[in-house]
Amino acid sequence: DAGITQSPRHKVTETGTPVTLRCHQTENHRYMYWYRQDPGHGLRLIHYSYGVKDTDKGEVSDGYSVSRSKTEDFLLTLESATSSQTSVYFCAIGDHTNEKLFFGSGTQLSVL
Amino acid sequence: EDQVTQSPEALRLQEGESSSLNCSYTVSGLRGLFWYRQDPGKGPEFLFTLYSAGEEKEKERLKATLTKKESFLHITAPKPEDSATYLCAVQAGGGNQFYFGTGTSLTVIP
């Protein structure tokens, strides 16, 4: 299995609080992605990174920011969490060919 | 706009009853079409990549095929352990993004 660790696995927070999710990889892969998965919507891309300090927006980036200061870590931050951001968040990595993704186990986030 | 549509949303099969899942797509310059399997509470697991119309890939009881507008995942003589959600995704040429369908939830009854 690809070495991807997401933390925390579960989090409950209140509306308006900041939240940071972490994705850590041991594969030295170039590409890293954050997706959210919701019933009826499937996996939707939030942000992705194509190298250290190189990031780009996905289709549902509003309300989210990311940072990648090291190859192995990709952080997703919700500056002020809202109930609409309750979801399961998946991190994924892709090697230099970026021809397939390896996913982490996900983070279940509940915003009350 | 790049889009991926999967059908049916859910499928129940008796053990041994073969069937197919469909993934139709519209994308500007297909770079690759991908199939993933997702078990409850876990992240998607890569199954296949298809690059061009006419291509086929097989793995155990699964066979993926690709045309210019759609892909099929054929499941031959399924077993209960094949129960999962199957996701289809596409990647457009020159892009780094993957676009996913909403998946087909497959249940195989013993």
XYZ file of C-alpha atoms in Angstrom:
222
model
C 0.000 0.000 0.000
C 1.130 3.525 -0.804
C 2.426 5.323 2.280
C -0.212 7.966 2.853
C -1.365 9.028 6.287
C -4.211 11.431 6.935
C -4.734 13.051 10.291
C -6.939 13.312 12.148
C -9.199 10.438 11.063
C -12.220 12.011 12.690
C -12.895 15.558 13.848
C -15.886 17.384 15.224
C -15.705 21.156 15.341
C -17.944 24.166 15.657
C -18.959 26.666 13.013
C -16.466 29.496 12.695
C -13.442 27.679 14.055
C -10.305 27.068 11.988
C -9.481 23.491 11.056
C -6.343 21.998 9.523
C -6.170 18.543 8.013
C -2.832 16.933 7.309
C -1.724 14.545 4.591
C 1.680 12.906 4.918
C 3.297 10.675 2.294
C 6.417 8.542 2.357
C 6.487 7.852 -1.419
C 8.238 11.074 -2.508
C 5.492 11.569 -5.089
C 5.268 14.903 -6.881
C 1.509 15.358 -7.005
C -0.813 15.655 -4.011
C -4.564 16.245 -4.031
C -7.336 17.078 -1.605
C -10.823 15.818 -2.443
C -14.096 15.914 -0.575
C -16.681 13.166 -0.956
C -20.369 13.788 -0.400
C -23.416 11.650 -1.197
C -24.703 12.413 -4.662
C -21.619 14.402 -5.632
C -18.847 11.889 -5.675
C -15.257 12.998 -5.284
C -14.713 16.695 -5.948
C -11.306 18.314 -6.158
C -10.569 21.076 -3.667
C -6.904 21.901 -4.333
C -3.887 20.101 -5.639
C -0.125 20.498 -5.625
C 2.365 19.739 -8.380
C 5.450 20.441 -6.288
C 6.704 22.138 -3.157
C 4.978 25.514 -2.856
C 3.194 24.906 -6.190
C -0.552 24.604 -5.789
C -3.685 25.176 -7.826
C -7.418 25.378 -7.232
C -9.933 22.676 -7.963
C -13.657 22.899 -8.623
C -14.712 23.475 -4.978
C -11.883 25.590 -3.545
C -13.925 28.391 -1.921
C -13.410 28.433 1.850
C -10.286 26.266 1.685
C -6.577 27.003 1.518
C -3.594 24.681 1.205
C 0.112 24.695 1.825
C 2.968 22.437 0.822
C 6.288 23.423 2.347
C 7.786 19.928 2.083
C 7.370 17.175 -0.487
C 5.842 14.842 2.064
C 3.228 17.120 3.645
C 0.123 18.742 2.187
C -2.085 20.709 4.560
C -5.723 21.655 4.005
C -7.065 24.547 6.074
C -10.627 25.637 6.611
C -10.148 29.201 7.860
C -13.650 29.427 9.343
C -15.520 26.156 9.176
C -19.147 26.082 8.035
C -21.736 23.309 8.224
C -21.545 22.906 4.432
C -17.961 21.726 4.883
C -19.093 18.660 6.795
C -17.762 15.882 4.593
C -15.236 13.112 4.180
C -11.903 14.478 3.000
C -9.468 12.350 1.038
C -5.870 13.023 0.221
C -4.360 11.406 -2.860
C -0.887 11.254 -4.362
C 0.411 10.727 -7.880
C 3.930 10.010 -9.098
C 5.778 11.987 -11.782
C 3.692 10.372 -14.531
C 0.478 11.315 -12.674
C -1.291 8.451 -14.394
C -3.086 7.110 -11.350
C -3.799 8.164 -7.803
C -3.247 6.500 -4.454
C -5.651 7.559 -1.741
C -5.434 7.907 1.997
C -8.034 6.502 4.364
C -9.917 9.768 4.691
C -10.875 12.247 7.415
C -14.471 12.466 8.572
C -15.124 16.125 9.458
C -18.303 17.253 11.150
C -18.982 20.975 11.565
C -21.745 21.654 14.074
C -17.026 21.211 -19.326
C -15.520 17.845 -18.495
C -18.115 15.421 -17.138
C -18.344 11.832 -15.996
C -21.649 9.979 -15.551
C -21.929 6.499 -14.083
C -24.861 4.124 -14.266
C -26.594 2.483 -12.607
C -26.281 4.179 -9.212
C -26.790 0.838 -7.493
C -26.742 -2.772 -8.656
C -27.656 -5.941 -6.810
C -26.497 -9.235 -8.274
C -26.746 -12.829 -7.243
C -23.415 -14.557 -6.838
C -22.349 -15.765 -10.278
C -24.643 -13.366 -12.154
C -22.487 -11.398 -14.607
C -23.215 -7.765 -15.437
C -21.676 -4.467 -16.560
C -21.248 -1.000 -15.114
C -21.215 2.016 -17.395
C -19.158 5.212 -17.355
C -19.903 7.834 -20.001
C -17.681 10.874 -20.331
C -17.219 14.155 -22.106
C -13.705 15.522 -21.924
C -11.468 17.631 -24.111
C -8.748 15.298 -25.256
C -8.861 12.212 -23.072
C -5.523 11.439 -21.489
C -6.774 8.495 -19.472
C -9.857 6.835 -18.011
C -9.513 5.216 -14.607
C -11.501 2.715 -12.577
C -11.292 2.569 -8.799
C -12.885 0.381 -6.164
C -13.971 1.866 -2.846
C -14.925 -0.148 0.213
C -16.979 1.459 3.011
C -14.892 3.695 5.252
C -11.829 3.492 3.021
C -10.198 5.477 0.270
C -10.560 4.466 -3.382
C -8.197 1.777 -4.637
C -6.858 1.902 -8.178
C -7.989 -0.850 -10.572
C -7.309 0.102 -14.207
C -6.158 2.831 -16.576
C -7.387 2.904 -20.189
C -5.844 5.283 -22.693
C -7.482 4.804 -26.083
C -10.653 3.466 -27.691
C -10.568 -0.278 -28.134
C -8.282 -0.870 -25.200
C -9.176 -3.567 -22.655
C -7.738 -4.458 -19.234
C -8.510 -7.465 -17.041
C -8.000 -8.338 -13.415
C -9.504 -11.479 -11.957
C -13.296 -11.224 -12.525
C -13.132 -7.616 -13.772
C -12.654 -6.440 -17.334
C -12.616 -2.786 -18.362
C -13.218 -1.606 -21.925
C -13.124 1.825 -23.549
C -14.861 3.463 -26.512
C -14.709 7.082 -27.630
C -17.619 8.040 -25.394
C -17.859 5.473 -22.619
C -16.228 2.742 -20.638
C -17.651 -0.475 -19.266
C -16.578 -2.482 -16.263
C -17.667 -6.055 -16.848
C -17.957 -8.310 -13.820
C -17.956 -12.014 -14.608
C -19.378 -14.497 -12.093
C -19.136 -12.036 -9.193
C -18.553 -13.098 -5.602
C -19.739 -11.374 -2.413
C -16.241 -9.960 -1.902
C -16.713 -7.939 -5.113
C -19.310 -5.850 -3.277
C -18.067 -2.243 -3.236
C -18.571 1.096 -4.912
C -16.859 1.357 -8.274
C -15.696 4.807 -9.349
C -14.787 6.027 -12.791
C -12.527 9.034 -13.398
C -11.082 10.839 -16.409
C -8.048 12.990 -16.951
C -7.950 15.491 -19.791
C -4.896 15.855 -21.948
C -2.403 18.362 -20.598
C -4.157 18.620 -17.258
C -3.299 17.437 -13.792
C -6.862 17.114 -12.583
C -8.942 13.956 -12.356
C -12.742 14.188 -12.655
C -14.734 11.507 -10.875
C -18.192 10.103 -11.410
C -20.540 9.478 -8.479
C -19.981 5.737 -8.582
C -21.968 2.515 -8.809
C -22.674 0.689 -5.566
C -22.461 -3.030 -6.252
C -23.905 -5.624 -3.892
C -23.353 -9.312 -4.605
C -25.712 -11.592 -2.716
C -24.534 -15.100 -1.770
